[in-house]
Coordinates of C-alpha atoms in Angstrom, one line a residue:
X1 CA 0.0 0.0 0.0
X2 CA 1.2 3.8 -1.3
X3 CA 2.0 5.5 2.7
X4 CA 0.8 8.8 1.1
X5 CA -2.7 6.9 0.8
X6 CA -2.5 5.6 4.4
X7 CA -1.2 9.4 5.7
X8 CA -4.8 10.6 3.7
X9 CA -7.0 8.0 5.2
X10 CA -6.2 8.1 9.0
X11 CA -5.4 12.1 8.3
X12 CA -9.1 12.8 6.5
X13 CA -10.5 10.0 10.0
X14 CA -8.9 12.1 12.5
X15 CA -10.2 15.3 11.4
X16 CA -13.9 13.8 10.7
X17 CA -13.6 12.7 14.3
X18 CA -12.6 16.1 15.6
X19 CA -14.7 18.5 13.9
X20 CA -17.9 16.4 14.7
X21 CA -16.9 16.8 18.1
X22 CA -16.4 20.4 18.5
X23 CA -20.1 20.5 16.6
X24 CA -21.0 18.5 20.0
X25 CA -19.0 21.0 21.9
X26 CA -21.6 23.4 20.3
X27 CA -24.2 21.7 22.6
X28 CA -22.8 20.1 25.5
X29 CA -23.8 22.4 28.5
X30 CA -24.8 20.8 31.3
X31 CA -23.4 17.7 33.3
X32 CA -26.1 15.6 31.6
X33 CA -24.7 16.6 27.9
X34 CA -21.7 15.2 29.9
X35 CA -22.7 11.9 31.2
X36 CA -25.9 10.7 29.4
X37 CA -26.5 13.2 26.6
X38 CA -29.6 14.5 28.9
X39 CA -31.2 11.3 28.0
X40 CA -32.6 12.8 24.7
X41 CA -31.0 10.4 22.0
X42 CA -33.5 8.7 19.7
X43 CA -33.1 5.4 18.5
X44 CA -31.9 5.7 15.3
X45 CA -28.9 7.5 16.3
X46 CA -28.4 5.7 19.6
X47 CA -28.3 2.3 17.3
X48 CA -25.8 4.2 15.0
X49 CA -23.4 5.4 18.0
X50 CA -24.1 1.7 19.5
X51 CA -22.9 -0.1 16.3
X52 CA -19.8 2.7 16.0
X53 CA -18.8 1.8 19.2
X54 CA -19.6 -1.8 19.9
X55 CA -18.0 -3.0 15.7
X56 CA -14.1 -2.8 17.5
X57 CA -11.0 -4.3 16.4
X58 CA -11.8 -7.9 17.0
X59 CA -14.7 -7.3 14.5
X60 CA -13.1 -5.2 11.7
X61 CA -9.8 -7.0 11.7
X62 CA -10.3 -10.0 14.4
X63 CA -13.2 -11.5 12.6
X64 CA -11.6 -12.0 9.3
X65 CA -8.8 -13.2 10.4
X66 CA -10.4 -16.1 12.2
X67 CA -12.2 -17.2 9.6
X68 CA -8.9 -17.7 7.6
X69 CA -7.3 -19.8 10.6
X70 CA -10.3 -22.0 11.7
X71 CA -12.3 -21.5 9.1
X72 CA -16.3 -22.2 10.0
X73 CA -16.1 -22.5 13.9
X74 CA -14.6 -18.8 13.6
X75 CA -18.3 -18.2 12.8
X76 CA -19.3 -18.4 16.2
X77 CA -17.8 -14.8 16.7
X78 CA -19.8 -12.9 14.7
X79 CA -22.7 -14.9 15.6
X80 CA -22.3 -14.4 19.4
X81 CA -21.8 -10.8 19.5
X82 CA -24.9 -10.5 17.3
X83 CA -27.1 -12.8 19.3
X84 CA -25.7 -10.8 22.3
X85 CA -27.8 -8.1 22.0
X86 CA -30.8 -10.3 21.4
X87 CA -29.6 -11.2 25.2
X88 CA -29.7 -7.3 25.8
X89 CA -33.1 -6.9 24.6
X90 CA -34.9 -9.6 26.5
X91 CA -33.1 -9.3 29.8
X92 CA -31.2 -5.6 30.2
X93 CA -32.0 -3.0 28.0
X94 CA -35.7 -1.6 29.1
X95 CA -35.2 -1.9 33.1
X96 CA -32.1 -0.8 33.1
X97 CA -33.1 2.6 31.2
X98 CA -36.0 2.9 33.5
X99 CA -33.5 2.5 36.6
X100 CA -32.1 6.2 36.1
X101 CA -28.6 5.3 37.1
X102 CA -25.7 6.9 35.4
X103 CA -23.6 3.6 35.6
X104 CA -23.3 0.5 36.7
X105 CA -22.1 1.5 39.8
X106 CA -24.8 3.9 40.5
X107 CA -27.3 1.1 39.5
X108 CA -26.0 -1.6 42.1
X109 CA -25.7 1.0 44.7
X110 CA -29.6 1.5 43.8
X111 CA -30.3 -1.8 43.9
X112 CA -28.5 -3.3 46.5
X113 CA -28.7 -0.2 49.2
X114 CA -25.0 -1.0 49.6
X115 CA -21.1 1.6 49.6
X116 CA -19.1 -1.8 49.5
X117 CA -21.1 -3.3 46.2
X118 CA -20.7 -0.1 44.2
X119 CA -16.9 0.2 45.0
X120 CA -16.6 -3.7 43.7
X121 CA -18.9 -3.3 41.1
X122 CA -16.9 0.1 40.3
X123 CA -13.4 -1.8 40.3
X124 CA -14.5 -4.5 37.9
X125 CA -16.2 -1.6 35.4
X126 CA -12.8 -0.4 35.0
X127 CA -10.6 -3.8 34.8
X128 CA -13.0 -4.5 32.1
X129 CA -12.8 -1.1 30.1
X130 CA -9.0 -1.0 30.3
X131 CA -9.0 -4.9 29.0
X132 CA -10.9 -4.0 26.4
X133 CA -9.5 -0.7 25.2
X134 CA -5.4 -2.5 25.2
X135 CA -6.6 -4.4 22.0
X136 CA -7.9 -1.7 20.1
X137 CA -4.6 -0.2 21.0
X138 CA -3.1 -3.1 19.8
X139 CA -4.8 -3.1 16.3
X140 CA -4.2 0.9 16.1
X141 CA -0.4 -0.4 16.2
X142 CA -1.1 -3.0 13.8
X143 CA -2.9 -0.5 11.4
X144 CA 0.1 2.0 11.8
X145 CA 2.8 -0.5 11.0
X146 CA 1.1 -1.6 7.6
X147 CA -0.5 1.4 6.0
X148 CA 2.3 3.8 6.7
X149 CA 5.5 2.4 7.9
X150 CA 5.7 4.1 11.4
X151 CA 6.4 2.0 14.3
X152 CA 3.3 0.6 15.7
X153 CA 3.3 2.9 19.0
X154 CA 2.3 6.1 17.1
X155 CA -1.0 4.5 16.1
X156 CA -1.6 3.4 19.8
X157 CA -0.6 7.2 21.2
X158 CA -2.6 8.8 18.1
X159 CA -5.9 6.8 19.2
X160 CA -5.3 7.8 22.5
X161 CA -4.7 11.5 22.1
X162 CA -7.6 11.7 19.6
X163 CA -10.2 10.2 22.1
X164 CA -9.3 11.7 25.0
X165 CA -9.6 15.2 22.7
X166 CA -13.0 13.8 21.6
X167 CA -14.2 12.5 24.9
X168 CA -13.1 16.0 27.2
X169 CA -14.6 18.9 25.2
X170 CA -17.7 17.2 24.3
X171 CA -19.0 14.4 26.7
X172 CA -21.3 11.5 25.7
X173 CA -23.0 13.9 23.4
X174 CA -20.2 14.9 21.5
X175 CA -19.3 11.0 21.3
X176 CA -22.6 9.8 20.3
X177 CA -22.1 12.0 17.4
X178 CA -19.3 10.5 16.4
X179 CA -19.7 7.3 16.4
X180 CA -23.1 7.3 14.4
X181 CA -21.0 9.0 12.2
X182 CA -18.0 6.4 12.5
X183 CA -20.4 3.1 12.5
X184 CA -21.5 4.2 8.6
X185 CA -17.9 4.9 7.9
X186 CA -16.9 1.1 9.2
X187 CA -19.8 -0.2 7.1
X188 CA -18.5 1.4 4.1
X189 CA -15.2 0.9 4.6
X190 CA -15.4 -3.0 4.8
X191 CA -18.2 -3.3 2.4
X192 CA -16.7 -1.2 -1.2
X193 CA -13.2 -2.7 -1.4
X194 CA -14.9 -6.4 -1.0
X195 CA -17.6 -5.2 -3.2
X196 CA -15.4 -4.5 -5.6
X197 CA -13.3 -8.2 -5.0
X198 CA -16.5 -9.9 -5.8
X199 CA -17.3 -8.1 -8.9
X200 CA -14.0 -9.3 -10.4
X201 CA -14.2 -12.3 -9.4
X202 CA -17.7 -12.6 -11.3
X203 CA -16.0 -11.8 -14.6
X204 CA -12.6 -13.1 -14.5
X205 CA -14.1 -16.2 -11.9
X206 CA -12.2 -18.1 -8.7
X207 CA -8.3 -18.2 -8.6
X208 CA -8.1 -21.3 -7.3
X209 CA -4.6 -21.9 -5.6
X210 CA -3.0 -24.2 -3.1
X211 CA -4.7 -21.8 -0.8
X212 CA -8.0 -23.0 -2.1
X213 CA -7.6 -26.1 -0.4
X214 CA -7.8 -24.3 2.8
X215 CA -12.1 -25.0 2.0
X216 CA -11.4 -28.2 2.4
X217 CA -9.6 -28.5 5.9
X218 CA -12.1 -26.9 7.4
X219 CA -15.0 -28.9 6.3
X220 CA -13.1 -31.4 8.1
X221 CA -14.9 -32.6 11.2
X222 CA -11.6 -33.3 12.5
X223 CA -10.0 -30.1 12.4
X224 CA -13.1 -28.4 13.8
X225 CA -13.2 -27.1 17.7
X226 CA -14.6 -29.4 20.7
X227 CA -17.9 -29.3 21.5
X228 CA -17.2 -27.5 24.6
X229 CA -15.0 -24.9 23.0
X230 CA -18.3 -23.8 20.9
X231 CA -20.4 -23.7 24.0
X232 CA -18.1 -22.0 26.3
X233 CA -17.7 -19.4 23.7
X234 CA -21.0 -19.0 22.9
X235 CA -21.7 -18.2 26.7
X236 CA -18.8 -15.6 27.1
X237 CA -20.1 -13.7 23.9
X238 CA -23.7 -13.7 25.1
X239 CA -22.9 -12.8 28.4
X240 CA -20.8 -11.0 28.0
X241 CA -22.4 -8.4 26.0
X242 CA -24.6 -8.0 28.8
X243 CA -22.3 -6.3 31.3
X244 CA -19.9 -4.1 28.6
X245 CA -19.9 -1.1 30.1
X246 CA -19.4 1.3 27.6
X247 CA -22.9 -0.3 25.7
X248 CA -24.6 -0.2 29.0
X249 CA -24.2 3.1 29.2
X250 CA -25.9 3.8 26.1
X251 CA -29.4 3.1 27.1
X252 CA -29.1 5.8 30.0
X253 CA -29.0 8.2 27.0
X254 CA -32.6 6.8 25.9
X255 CA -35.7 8.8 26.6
X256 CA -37.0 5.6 28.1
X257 CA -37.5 2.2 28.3
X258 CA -39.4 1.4 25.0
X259 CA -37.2 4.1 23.2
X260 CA -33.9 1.2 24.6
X261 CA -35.7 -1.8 22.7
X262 CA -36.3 -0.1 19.5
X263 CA -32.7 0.7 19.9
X264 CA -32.0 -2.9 20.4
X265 CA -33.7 -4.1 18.1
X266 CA -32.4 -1.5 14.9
X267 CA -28.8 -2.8 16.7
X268 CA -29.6 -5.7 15.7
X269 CA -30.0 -5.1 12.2
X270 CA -26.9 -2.9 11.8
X271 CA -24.9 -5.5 13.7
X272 CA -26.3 -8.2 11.1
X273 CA -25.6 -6.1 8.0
X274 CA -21.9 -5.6 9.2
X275 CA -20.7 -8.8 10.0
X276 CA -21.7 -10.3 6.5
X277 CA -18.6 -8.2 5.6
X278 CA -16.1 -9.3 7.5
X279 CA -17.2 -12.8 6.9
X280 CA -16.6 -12.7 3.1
X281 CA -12.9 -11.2 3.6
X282 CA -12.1 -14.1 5.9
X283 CA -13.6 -16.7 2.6
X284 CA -11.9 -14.7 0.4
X285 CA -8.3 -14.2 2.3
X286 CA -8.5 -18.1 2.0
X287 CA -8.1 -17.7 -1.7
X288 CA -5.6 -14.4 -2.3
X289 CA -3.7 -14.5 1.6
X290 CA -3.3 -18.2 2.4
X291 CA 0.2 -17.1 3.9
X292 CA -1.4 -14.7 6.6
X293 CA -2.5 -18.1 8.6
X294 CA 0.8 -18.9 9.4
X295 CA 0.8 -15.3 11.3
X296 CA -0.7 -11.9 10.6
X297 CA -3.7 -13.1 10.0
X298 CA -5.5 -10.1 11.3
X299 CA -4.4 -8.1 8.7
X300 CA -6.2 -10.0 6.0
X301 CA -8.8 -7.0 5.8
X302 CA -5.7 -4.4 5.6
X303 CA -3.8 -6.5 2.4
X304 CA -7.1 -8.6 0.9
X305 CA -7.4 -5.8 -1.8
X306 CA -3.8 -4.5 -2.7
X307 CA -3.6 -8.1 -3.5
X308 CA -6.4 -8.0 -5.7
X309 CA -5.9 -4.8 -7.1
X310 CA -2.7 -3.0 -8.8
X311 CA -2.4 0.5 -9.0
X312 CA -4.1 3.6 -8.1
X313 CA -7.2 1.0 -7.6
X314 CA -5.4 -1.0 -5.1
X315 CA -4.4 2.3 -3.1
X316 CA -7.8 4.0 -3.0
X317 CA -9.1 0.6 -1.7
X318 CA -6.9 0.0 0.7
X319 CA -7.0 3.2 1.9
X320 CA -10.8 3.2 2.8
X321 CA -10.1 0.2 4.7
X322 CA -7.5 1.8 6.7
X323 CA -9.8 4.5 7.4
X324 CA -12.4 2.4 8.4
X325 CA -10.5 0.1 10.9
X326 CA -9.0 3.8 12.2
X327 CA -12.6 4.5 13.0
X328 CA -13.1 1.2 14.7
X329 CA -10.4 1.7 17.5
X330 CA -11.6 5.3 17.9
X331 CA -14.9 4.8 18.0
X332 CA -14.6 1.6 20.9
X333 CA -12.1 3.3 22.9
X334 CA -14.0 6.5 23.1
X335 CA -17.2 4.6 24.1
X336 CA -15.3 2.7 26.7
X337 CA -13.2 6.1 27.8
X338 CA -16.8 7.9 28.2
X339 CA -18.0 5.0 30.2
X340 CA -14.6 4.5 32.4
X341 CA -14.9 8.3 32.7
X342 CA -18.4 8.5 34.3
X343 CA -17.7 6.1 36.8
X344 CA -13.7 7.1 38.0
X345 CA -15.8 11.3 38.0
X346 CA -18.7 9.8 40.2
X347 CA -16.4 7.9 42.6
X348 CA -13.4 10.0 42.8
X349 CA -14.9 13.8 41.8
X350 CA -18.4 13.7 43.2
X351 CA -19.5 14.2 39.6
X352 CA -18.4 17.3 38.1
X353 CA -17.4 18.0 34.8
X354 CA -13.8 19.2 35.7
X355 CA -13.7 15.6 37.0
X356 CA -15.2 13.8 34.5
X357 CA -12.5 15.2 32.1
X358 CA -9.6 13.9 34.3
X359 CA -11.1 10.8 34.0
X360 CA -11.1 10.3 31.0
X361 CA -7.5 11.2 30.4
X362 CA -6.7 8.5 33.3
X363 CA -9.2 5.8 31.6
X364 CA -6.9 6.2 28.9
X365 CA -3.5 6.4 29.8
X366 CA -3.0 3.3 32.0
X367 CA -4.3 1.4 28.9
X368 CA -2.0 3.3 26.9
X369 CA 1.2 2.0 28.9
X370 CA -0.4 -1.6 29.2
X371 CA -0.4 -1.8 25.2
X372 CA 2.7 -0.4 24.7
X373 CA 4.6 -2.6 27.3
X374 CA 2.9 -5.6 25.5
X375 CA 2.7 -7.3 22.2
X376 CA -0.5 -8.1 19.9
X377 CA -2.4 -11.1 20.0
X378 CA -5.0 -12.4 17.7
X379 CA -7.5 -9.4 18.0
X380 CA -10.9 -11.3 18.4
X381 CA -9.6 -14.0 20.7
X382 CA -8.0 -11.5 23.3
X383 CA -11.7 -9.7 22.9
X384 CA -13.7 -13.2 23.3
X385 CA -11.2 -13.2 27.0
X386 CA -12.7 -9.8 27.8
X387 CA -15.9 -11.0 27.1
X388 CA -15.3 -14.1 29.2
X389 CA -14.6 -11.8 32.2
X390 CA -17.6 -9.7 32.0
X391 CA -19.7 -12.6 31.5
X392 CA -18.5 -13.8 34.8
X393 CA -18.3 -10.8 36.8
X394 CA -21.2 -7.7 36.0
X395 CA -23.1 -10.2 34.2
X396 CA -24.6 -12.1 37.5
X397 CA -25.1 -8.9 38.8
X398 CA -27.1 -7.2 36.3
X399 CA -29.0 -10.6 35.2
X400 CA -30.4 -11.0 39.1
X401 CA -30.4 -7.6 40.2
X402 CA -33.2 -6.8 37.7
X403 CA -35.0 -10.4 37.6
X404 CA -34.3 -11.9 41.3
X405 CA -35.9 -9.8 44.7
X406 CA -33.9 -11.9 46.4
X407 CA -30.2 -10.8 45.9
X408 CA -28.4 -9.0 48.2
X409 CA -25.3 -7.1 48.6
X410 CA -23.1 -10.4 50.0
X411 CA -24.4 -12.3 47.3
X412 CA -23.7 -9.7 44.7
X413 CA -20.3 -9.2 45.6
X414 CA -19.7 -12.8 46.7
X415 CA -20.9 -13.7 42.8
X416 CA -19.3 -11.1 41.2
X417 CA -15.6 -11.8 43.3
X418 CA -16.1 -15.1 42.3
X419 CA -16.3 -14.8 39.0
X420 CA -13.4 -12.5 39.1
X421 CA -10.8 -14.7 41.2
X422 CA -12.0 -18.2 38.8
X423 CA -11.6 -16.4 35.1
X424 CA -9.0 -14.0 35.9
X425 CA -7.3 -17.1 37.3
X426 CA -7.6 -19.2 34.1
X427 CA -6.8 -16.3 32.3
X428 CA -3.4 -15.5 34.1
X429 CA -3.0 -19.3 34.2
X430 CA -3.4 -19.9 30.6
X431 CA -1.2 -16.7 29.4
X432 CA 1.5 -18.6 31.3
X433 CA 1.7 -22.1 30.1
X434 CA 1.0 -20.6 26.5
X435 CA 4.3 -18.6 27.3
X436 CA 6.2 -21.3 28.9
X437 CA 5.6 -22.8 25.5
X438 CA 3.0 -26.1 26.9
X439 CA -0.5 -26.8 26.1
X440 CA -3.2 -24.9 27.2
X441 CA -5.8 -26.7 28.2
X442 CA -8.9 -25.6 27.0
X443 CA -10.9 -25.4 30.0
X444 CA -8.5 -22.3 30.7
X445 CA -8.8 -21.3 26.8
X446 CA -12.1 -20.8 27.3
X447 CA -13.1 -20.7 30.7
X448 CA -16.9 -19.1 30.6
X449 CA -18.2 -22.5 30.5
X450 CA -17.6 -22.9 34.6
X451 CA -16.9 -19.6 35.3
X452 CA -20.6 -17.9 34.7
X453 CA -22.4 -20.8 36.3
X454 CA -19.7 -20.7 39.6
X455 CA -20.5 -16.8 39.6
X456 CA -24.4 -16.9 39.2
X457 CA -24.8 -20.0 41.9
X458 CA -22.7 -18.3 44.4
X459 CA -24.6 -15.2 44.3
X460 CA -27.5 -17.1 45.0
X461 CA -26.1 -19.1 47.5
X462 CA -24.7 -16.1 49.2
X463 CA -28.5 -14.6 49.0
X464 CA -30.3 -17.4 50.2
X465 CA -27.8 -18.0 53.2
X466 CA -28.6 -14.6 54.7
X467 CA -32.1 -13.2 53.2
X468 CA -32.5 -10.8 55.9
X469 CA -29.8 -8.8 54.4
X470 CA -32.1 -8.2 51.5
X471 CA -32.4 -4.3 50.9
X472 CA -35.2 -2.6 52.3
X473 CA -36.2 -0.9 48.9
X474 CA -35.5 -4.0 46.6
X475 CA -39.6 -3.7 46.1
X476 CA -39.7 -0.6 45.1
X477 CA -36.9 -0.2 42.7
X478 CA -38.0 -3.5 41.0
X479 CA -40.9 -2.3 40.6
X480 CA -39.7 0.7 38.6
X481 CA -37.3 -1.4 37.3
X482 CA -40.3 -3.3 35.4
X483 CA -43.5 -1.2 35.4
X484 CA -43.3 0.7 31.5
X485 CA -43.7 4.5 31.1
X486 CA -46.9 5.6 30.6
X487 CA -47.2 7.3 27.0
X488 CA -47.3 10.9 26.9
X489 CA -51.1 12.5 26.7
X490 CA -51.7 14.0 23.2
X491 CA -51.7 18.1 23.5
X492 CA -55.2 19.4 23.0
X493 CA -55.7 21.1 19.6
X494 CA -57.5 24.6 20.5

């Protein structure tokens, strides 16, 4: 790829992402424009800002390259953090709008009546933020290195500085904004280039190489993943997606409950749209980028189309990919900075905006030195380990906290510690024998399997052991929680 091209691409994203946030700056007044937008986002743009920042690195780049390795069972990805939402619509989205928190924090501190549950619940918002926002960093670096040569830091420190610009002079309104904004960008910048791919191969037909015979491995039943692998990543992904904190945060900015499923639900379509796209690159890098699988294979999106394409062509295609996997790591990391940011302001600066701004430059930084002092891994995998966590941890407390009257704050925390101690365990565990250069078993690979279920049954044991501990207002919040919003009364006409 021509570096001038590259330069353009990530130059024209940067200033797109800028200048729609000082328009945000335009509006941002209060400490509502700060934290929730004043809770006046319609659905439309709420499922845009949603898709900008929920379609990260592991889906841009992560997905594709998966698919080249493994082949079909790298179809659970995209499958799982599509069907997660479905997860968020039944269970999450509604009550938790109608709940009036700001975060999760404030929301088990509502629910459970309880200093000690918020400060855990707190803690494991931003382990999960800062696990999350290291690969994006990652692919940033990854982005850098191919399209323009520069070491792979400068993409990492340019996301950073970019977001935190973003995130500080404009709040969740600003962001929301610009990550509508980014979310059609990503769509167009993975579908054209492929687009393109497929119209040439419908005239000139399939160049089949040895890397065609890639199909066939993996229509072998014995090359495909364990049973358990499948389920255990299915549950992380599902989960998962239930206690993210910076797609939580999202339905705050709703009008109201019924205004958070039609947001789901158009989520879902967006969501379902993209993901065809990275799907097709992973086929296709089969056929033009059989060498990626032997490493770098999440750069198949990044090379699929100067391989296909000479030229100027080749350039202006890979280009708009560049730009649009640019967008992706903005786009998540400023959704999980705005998120980090609301809780660190809450807890540490009682809430003000002066506060919330420091935030956000701390909910990036420490991520920042944890990518740099660290090397890339495959991009959806090190996401699916995220996912695992949160599946584990905020998960239980969400899922019970809005269904079960009887959880209380020593079951919460004993559930959500739990989950903490047993997957960051395996995790830790598993990063060590992989690096010690032994077999990783994959009940530490993929550990949501045991994990969720040990979480979720020690919160209710934990409940049921002391139910006297059960707060006082548990009634009265669930029933907010679940009664809908009456609809406005029509104005008179007269």
């Amino acid at each position: 790829m021509n570096p001038a091209a590259g330069y353009a691409a990530l130059a024209a994203v940067t200033a797109a992402t800028l200048l729609i946030g000082v328009y945000g700056l335009r509006i941002s007044r209060t400490t509502g424009d700060f934290y929730v937008a004043s809770r006046t986002v319609r659905p439309w743009w709420n499922a845009s800002a949603i898709g900008g920042e929920y379609l990260s690195a592991a889906s841009f780049l992560g997905v594709a390259g998966l698919i080249l390795v493994s082949g079909v069972d790298a179809l659970w990805f995209p499958i799982g953090y599509t069907a997660g939402y479905l997860m968020l619509l039944l269970f999450v989205a509604a009550p938790l709008r109608r709940s009036g928190a700001y975060t999760i924090a404030d929301f088990a501190q509502a629910r459970l009546e309880s200093l000690p549950a918020r400060r855990i619940t707190t803690l494991l918002v931003i382990a999960v933020g800062w696990l999350y926002i290291v690969p994006q960093l990652h692919g940033a670096a990854l982005t850098i290195r191919i399209t323009t040569g520069l070491p792979g830091w400068v993409g990492s420190v340019a996301v950073v500085v970019v977001v935190c610009l973003s995130v500080m002079t404009g709040g969740m309104r600003s962001i929301t904004f610009v990550q509508a904004f980014q979310y059609w960008l990503k769509l167009v910048a993975i579908a054209v280039p492929v687009l393109f791919v497929l119209f040439r191969l419908s005239r000139e037909g399939l160049p089949w190489t040895d890397g065609g015979a890639a199909f066939a491995a993996a229509l072998d039943p014995q090359t495909h993943a364990s049973l358990y692998r499948n389920i255990s990543l299915s549950i992380a992904l599902l989960c998962g997606t239930l206690g993210l904190p910076h797609v939580l945060v999202r339905f705050y900015t709703n009008p109201d409950g019924s205004s958070a499923r039609r947001t789901t639900l158009i989520v879902l379509g967006l969501l379902s749209l993209f993901y065809v796209f990275p799907i097709i690159y992973g086929v296709l890098g089969r056929i033009y980028t059989p060498d990626l699988a032997a490493g770098g294979s999440d750069s198949t999106v990044l090379l699929l189309p100067g391989r296909v394409f000479d030229g100027a062509l080749g350039d202006l295609l890979s280009a708009l990919v560049a730009a649009g996997a640019f967008a992706a790591f903005l786009s998540t990391t400023s959704g999980l900075v705005v998120s980090l940011a609301g809780v660190l302001s809450q807890d540490l600066f009682r809430g003000s905006v002066g506060g919330f701004r420091l935030s956000a430059v701390l909910a990036a930084v420490v991520p920042l030195g944890l990518a740099l002092l660290t090397s890339s891994q495959a991009l959806a995998g090190s996401v699916g380990m995220v996912f695992a966590f949160t599946a584990s941890t905020l998960c239980p407390l969400l899922v019970l906290g809005i269904w079960w009257r009887g959880l209380t704050a020593p079951g919460a925390v004993a559930g959500m510690v739990t989950g903490a101690v047993l997957c960051g365990g395996a995790m830790v565990a598993g990063g060590v024998l992989a690096t010690a250069g032994g077999p990783v078993p994959v009940w530490l690979e993929q550990p949501a399997a045991w994990t969720v279920p040990a979480a979720f049954l020690m919160a209710v044991v934990a409940s049921r052991l002391r139910p006297d501990l059960a707060p006082a207002g548990a009634a009265k919040i669930l029933a907010r929680l679940h009664t809908p919003e009456r609809p406005h009364a029509p104005k008179r006409r007269g």
